[in-house]
PDB file of C-alpha atoms in Angstrom:
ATOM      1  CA  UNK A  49      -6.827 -64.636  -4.550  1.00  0.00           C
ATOM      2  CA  UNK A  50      -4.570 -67.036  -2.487  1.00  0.00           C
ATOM      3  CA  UNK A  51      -3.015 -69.548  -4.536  1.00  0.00           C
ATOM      4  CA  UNK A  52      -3.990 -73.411  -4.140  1.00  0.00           C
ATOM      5  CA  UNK A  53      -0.386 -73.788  -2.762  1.00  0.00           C
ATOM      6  CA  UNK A  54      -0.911 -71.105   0.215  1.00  0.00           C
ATOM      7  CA  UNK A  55      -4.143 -72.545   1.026  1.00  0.00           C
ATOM      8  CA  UNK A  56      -3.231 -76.128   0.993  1.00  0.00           C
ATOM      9  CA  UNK A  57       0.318 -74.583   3.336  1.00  0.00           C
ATOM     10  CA  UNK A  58      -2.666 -73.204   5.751  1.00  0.00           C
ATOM     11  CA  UNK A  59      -4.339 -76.880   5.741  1.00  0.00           C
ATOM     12  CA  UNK A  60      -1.537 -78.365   6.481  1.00  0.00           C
ATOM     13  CA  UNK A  61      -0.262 -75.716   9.386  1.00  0.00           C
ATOM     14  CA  UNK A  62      -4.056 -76.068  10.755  1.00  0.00           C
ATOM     15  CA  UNK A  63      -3.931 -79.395  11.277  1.00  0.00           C
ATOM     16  CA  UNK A  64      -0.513 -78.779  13.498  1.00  0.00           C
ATOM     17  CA  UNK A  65      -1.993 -76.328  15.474  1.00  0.00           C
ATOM     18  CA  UNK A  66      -4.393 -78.872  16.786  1.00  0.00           C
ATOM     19  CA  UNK A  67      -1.920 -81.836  17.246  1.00  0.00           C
ATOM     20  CA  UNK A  68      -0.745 -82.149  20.615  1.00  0.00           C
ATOM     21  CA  UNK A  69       2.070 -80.504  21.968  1.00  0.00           C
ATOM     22  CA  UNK A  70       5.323 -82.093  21.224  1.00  0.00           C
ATOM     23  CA  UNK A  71       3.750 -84.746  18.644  1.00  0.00           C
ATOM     24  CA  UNK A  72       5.149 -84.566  15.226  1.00  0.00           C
ATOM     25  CA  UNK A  73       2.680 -85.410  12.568  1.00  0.00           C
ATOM     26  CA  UNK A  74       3.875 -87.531   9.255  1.00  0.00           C
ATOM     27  CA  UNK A  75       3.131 -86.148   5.745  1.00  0.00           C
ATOM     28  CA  UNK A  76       1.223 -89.059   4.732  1.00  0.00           C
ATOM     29  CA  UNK A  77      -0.864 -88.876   7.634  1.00  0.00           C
ATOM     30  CA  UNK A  78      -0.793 -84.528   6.954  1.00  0.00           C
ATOM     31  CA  UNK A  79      -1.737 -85.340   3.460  1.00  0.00           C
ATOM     32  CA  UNK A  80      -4.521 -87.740   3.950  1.00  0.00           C
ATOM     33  CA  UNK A  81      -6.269 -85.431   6.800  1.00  0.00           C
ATOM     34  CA  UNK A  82      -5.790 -82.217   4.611  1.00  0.00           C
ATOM     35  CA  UNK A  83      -6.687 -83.882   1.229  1.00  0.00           C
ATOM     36  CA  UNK A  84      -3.499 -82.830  -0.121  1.00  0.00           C
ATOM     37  CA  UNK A  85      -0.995 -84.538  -2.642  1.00  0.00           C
ATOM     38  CA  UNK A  86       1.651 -85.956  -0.996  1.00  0.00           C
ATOM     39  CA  UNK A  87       4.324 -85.025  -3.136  1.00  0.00           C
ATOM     40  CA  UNK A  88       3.563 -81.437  -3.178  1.00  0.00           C
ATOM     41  CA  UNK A  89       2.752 -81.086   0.640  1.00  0.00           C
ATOM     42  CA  UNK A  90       6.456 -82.517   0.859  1.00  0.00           C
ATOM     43  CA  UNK A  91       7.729 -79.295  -1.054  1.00  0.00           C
ATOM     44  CA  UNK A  92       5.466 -76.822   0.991  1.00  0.00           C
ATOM     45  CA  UNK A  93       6.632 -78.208   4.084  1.00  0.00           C
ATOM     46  CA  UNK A  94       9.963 -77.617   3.099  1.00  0.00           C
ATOM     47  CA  UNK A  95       9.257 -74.240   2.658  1.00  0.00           C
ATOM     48  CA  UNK A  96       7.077 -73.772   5.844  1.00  0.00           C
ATOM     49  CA  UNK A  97      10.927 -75.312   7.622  1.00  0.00           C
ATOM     50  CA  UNK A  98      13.132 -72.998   6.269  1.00  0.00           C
ATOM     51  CA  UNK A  99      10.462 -70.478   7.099  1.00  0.00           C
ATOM     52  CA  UNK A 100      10.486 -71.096  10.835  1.00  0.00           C
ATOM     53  CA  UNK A 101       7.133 -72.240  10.926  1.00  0.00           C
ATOM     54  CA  UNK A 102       7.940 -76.081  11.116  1.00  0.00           C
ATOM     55  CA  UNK A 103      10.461 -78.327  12.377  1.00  0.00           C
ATOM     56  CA  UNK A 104      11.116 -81.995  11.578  1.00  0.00           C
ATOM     57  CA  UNK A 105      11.978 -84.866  13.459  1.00  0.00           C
ATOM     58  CA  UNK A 106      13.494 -88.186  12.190  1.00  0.00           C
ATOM     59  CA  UNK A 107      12.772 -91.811  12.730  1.00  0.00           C
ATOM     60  CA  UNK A 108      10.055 -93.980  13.158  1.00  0.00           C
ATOM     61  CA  UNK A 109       8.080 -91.151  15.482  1.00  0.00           C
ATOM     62  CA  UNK A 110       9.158 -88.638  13.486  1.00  0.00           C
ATOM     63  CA  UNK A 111       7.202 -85.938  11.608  1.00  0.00           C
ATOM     64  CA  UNK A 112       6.703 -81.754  11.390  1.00  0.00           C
ATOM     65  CA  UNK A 113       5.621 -80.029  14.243  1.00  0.00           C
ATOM     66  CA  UNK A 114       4.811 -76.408  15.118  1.00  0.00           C
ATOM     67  CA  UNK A 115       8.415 -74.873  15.567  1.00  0.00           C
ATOM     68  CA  UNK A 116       6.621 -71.531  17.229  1.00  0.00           C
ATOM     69  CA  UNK A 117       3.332 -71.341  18.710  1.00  0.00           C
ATOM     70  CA  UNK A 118       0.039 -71.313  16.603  1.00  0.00           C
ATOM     71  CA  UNK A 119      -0.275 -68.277  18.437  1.00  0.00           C
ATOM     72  CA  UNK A 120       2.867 -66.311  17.039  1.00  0.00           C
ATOM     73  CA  UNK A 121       2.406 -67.612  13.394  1.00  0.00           C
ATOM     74  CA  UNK A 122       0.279 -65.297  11.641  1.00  0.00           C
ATOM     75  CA  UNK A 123      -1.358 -65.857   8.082  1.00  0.00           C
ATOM     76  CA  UNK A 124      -0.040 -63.081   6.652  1.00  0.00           C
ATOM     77  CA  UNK A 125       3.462 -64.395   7.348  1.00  0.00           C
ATOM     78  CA  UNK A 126       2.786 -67.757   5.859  1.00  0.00           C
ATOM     79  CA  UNK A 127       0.833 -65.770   2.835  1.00  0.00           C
ATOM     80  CA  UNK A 128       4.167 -63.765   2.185  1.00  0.00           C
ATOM     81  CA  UNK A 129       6.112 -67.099   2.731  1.00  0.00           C
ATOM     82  CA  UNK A 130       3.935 -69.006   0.316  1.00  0.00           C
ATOM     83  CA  UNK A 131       2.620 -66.653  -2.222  1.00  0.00           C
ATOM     84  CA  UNK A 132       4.906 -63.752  -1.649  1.00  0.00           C
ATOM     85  CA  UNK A 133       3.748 -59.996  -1.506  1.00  0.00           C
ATOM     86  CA  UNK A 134       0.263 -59.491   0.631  1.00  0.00           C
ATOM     87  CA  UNK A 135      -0.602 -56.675  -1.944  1.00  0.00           C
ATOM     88  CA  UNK A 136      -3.501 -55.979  -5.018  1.00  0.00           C
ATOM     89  CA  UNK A 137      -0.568 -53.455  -6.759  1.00  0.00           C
ATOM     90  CA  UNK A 138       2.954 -53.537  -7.006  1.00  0.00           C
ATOM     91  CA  UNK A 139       3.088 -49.950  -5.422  1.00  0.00           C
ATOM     92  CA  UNK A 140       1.634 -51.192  -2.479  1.00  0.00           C
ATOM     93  CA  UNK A 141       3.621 -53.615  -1.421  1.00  0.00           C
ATOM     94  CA  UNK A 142       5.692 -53.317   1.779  1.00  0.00           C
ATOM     95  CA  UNK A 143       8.063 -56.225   1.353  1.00  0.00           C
ATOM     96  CA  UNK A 144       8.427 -55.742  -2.970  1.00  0.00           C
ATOM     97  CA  UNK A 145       7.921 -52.230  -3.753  1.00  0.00           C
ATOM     98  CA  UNK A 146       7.913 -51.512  -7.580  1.00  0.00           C
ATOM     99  CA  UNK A 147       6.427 -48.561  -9.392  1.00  0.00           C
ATOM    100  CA  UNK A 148       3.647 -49.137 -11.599  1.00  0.00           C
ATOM    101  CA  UNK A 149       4.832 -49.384 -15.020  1.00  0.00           C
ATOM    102  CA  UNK A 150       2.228 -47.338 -16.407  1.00  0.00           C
ATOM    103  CA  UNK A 151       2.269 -44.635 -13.458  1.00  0.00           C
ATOM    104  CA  UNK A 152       2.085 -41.170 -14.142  1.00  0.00           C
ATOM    105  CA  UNK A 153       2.589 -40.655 -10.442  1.00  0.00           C
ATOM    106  CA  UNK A 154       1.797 -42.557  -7.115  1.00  0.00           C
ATOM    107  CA  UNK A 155       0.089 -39.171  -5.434  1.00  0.00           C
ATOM    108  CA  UNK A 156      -2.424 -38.808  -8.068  1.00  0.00           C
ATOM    109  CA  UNK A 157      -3.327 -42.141  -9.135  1.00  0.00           C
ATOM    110  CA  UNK A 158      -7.200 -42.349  -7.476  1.00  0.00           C
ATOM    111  CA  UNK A 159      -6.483 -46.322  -8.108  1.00  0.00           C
ATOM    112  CA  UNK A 160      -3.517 -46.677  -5.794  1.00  0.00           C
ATOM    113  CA  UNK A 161      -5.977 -44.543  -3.277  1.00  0.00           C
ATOM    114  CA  UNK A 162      -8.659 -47.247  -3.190  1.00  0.00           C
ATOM    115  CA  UNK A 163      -6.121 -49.992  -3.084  1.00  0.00           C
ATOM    116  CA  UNK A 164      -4.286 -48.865  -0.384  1.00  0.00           C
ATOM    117  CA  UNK A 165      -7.344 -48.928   1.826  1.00  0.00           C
ATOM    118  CA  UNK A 166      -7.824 -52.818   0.506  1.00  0.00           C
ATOM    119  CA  UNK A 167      -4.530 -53.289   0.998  1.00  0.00           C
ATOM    120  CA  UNK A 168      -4.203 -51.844   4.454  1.00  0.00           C
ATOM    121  CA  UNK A 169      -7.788 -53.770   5.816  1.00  0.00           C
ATOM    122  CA  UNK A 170      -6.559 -56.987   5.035  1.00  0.00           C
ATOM    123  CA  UNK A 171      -2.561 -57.127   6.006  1.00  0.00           C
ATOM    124  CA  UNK A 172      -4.311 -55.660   9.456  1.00  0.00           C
ATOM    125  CA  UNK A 173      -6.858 -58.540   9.057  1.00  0.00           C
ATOM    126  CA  UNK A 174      -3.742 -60.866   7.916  1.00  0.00           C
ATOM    127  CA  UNK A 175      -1.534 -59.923  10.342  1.00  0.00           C
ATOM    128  CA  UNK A 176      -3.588 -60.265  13.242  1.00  0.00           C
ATOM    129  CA  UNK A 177      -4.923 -63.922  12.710  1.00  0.00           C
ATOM    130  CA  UNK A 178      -2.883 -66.713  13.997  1.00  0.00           C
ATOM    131  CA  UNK A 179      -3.054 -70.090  13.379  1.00  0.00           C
ATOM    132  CA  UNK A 180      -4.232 -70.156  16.886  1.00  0.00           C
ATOM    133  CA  UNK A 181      -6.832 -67.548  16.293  1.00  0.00           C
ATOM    134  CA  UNK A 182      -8.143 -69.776  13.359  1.00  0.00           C
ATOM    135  CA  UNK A 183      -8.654 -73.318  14.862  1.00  0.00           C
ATOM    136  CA  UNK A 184     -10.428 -71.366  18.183  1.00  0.00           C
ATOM    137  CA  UNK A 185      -7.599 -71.345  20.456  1.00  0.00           C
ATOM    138  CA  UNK A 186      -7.300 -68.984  23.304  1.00  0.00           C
ATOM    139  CA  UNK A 187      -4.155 -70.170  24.203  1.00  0.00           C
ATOM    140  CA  UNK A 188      -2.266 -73.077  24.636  1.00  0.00           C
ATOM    141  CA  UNK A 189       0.958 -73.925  26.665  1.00  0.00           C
ATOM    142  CA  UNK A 190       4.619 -73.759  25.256  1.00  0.00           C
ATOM    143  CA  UNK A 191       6.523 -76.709  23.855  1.00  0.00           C
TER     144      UNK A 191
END
């Protein structure tokens, strides 16, 4: 399961997909829209910034934007960003390997076996949904 954090950072990332181009959104505006405490949306768009997702402008017009297309941010990436490892075991992690602690040994363990077929359907399910993807775009122009 995603954590409330991830899916709130998804909310959030949603509703700049759908802003028009060039047209920074304000967190209290983000927050009201998305149904998401202010305070906390402030951290996770922080983290979505120095994550390359976001960008922030200044000022009385300022806000967070899309720093990338919705197209080119996938939400796997902003899974791993959020929540960290997209994986049910340790052992199958790509980004945070670690051995089981109670492994006898990867090759033989018929639970790694189903997992990695879990875990391979849904990074390839992950990986291949943009933001785009998710709010129906088929595309959209560049910044």
């Amino acid at each position: 399961m995603i954590t409330q954090k991830a899916k709130y950072a998804l909310r959030a990332l949603t509703l700049l997909a759908r802003a028009e181009p060039g047209e920074p959104i304000q967190i209290p505006d983000i927050a009201d829209k998305q149904k998401i405490p202010k305070k906390f949306l402030e951290q996770i768009m922080l983290d979505l910034k120095r994550g390359g997702m976001v960008e922030s402008r200044r000022g009385k017009q300022g806000g967070y934007l899309l720093h990338r297309p919705a197209s080119e941010i996938t939400y796997g990436e902003v899974l791993r960003l959020i929540d960290g490892p997209v994986a049910p075991l340790p052992c199958l992690s790509l980004t945070a390997y670690r051995r089981c602690e109670d492994c006898d040994g990867e090759t033989d363990c018929e639970i790694r076996r189903v997992f990695a077929r879990v875990a391979d359907e849904t990074r390839a399910v992950l990986l291949s949904t943009s933001l785009a993807d998710a709010v129906g775009e088929v595309s959209e122009p560049p910044h």
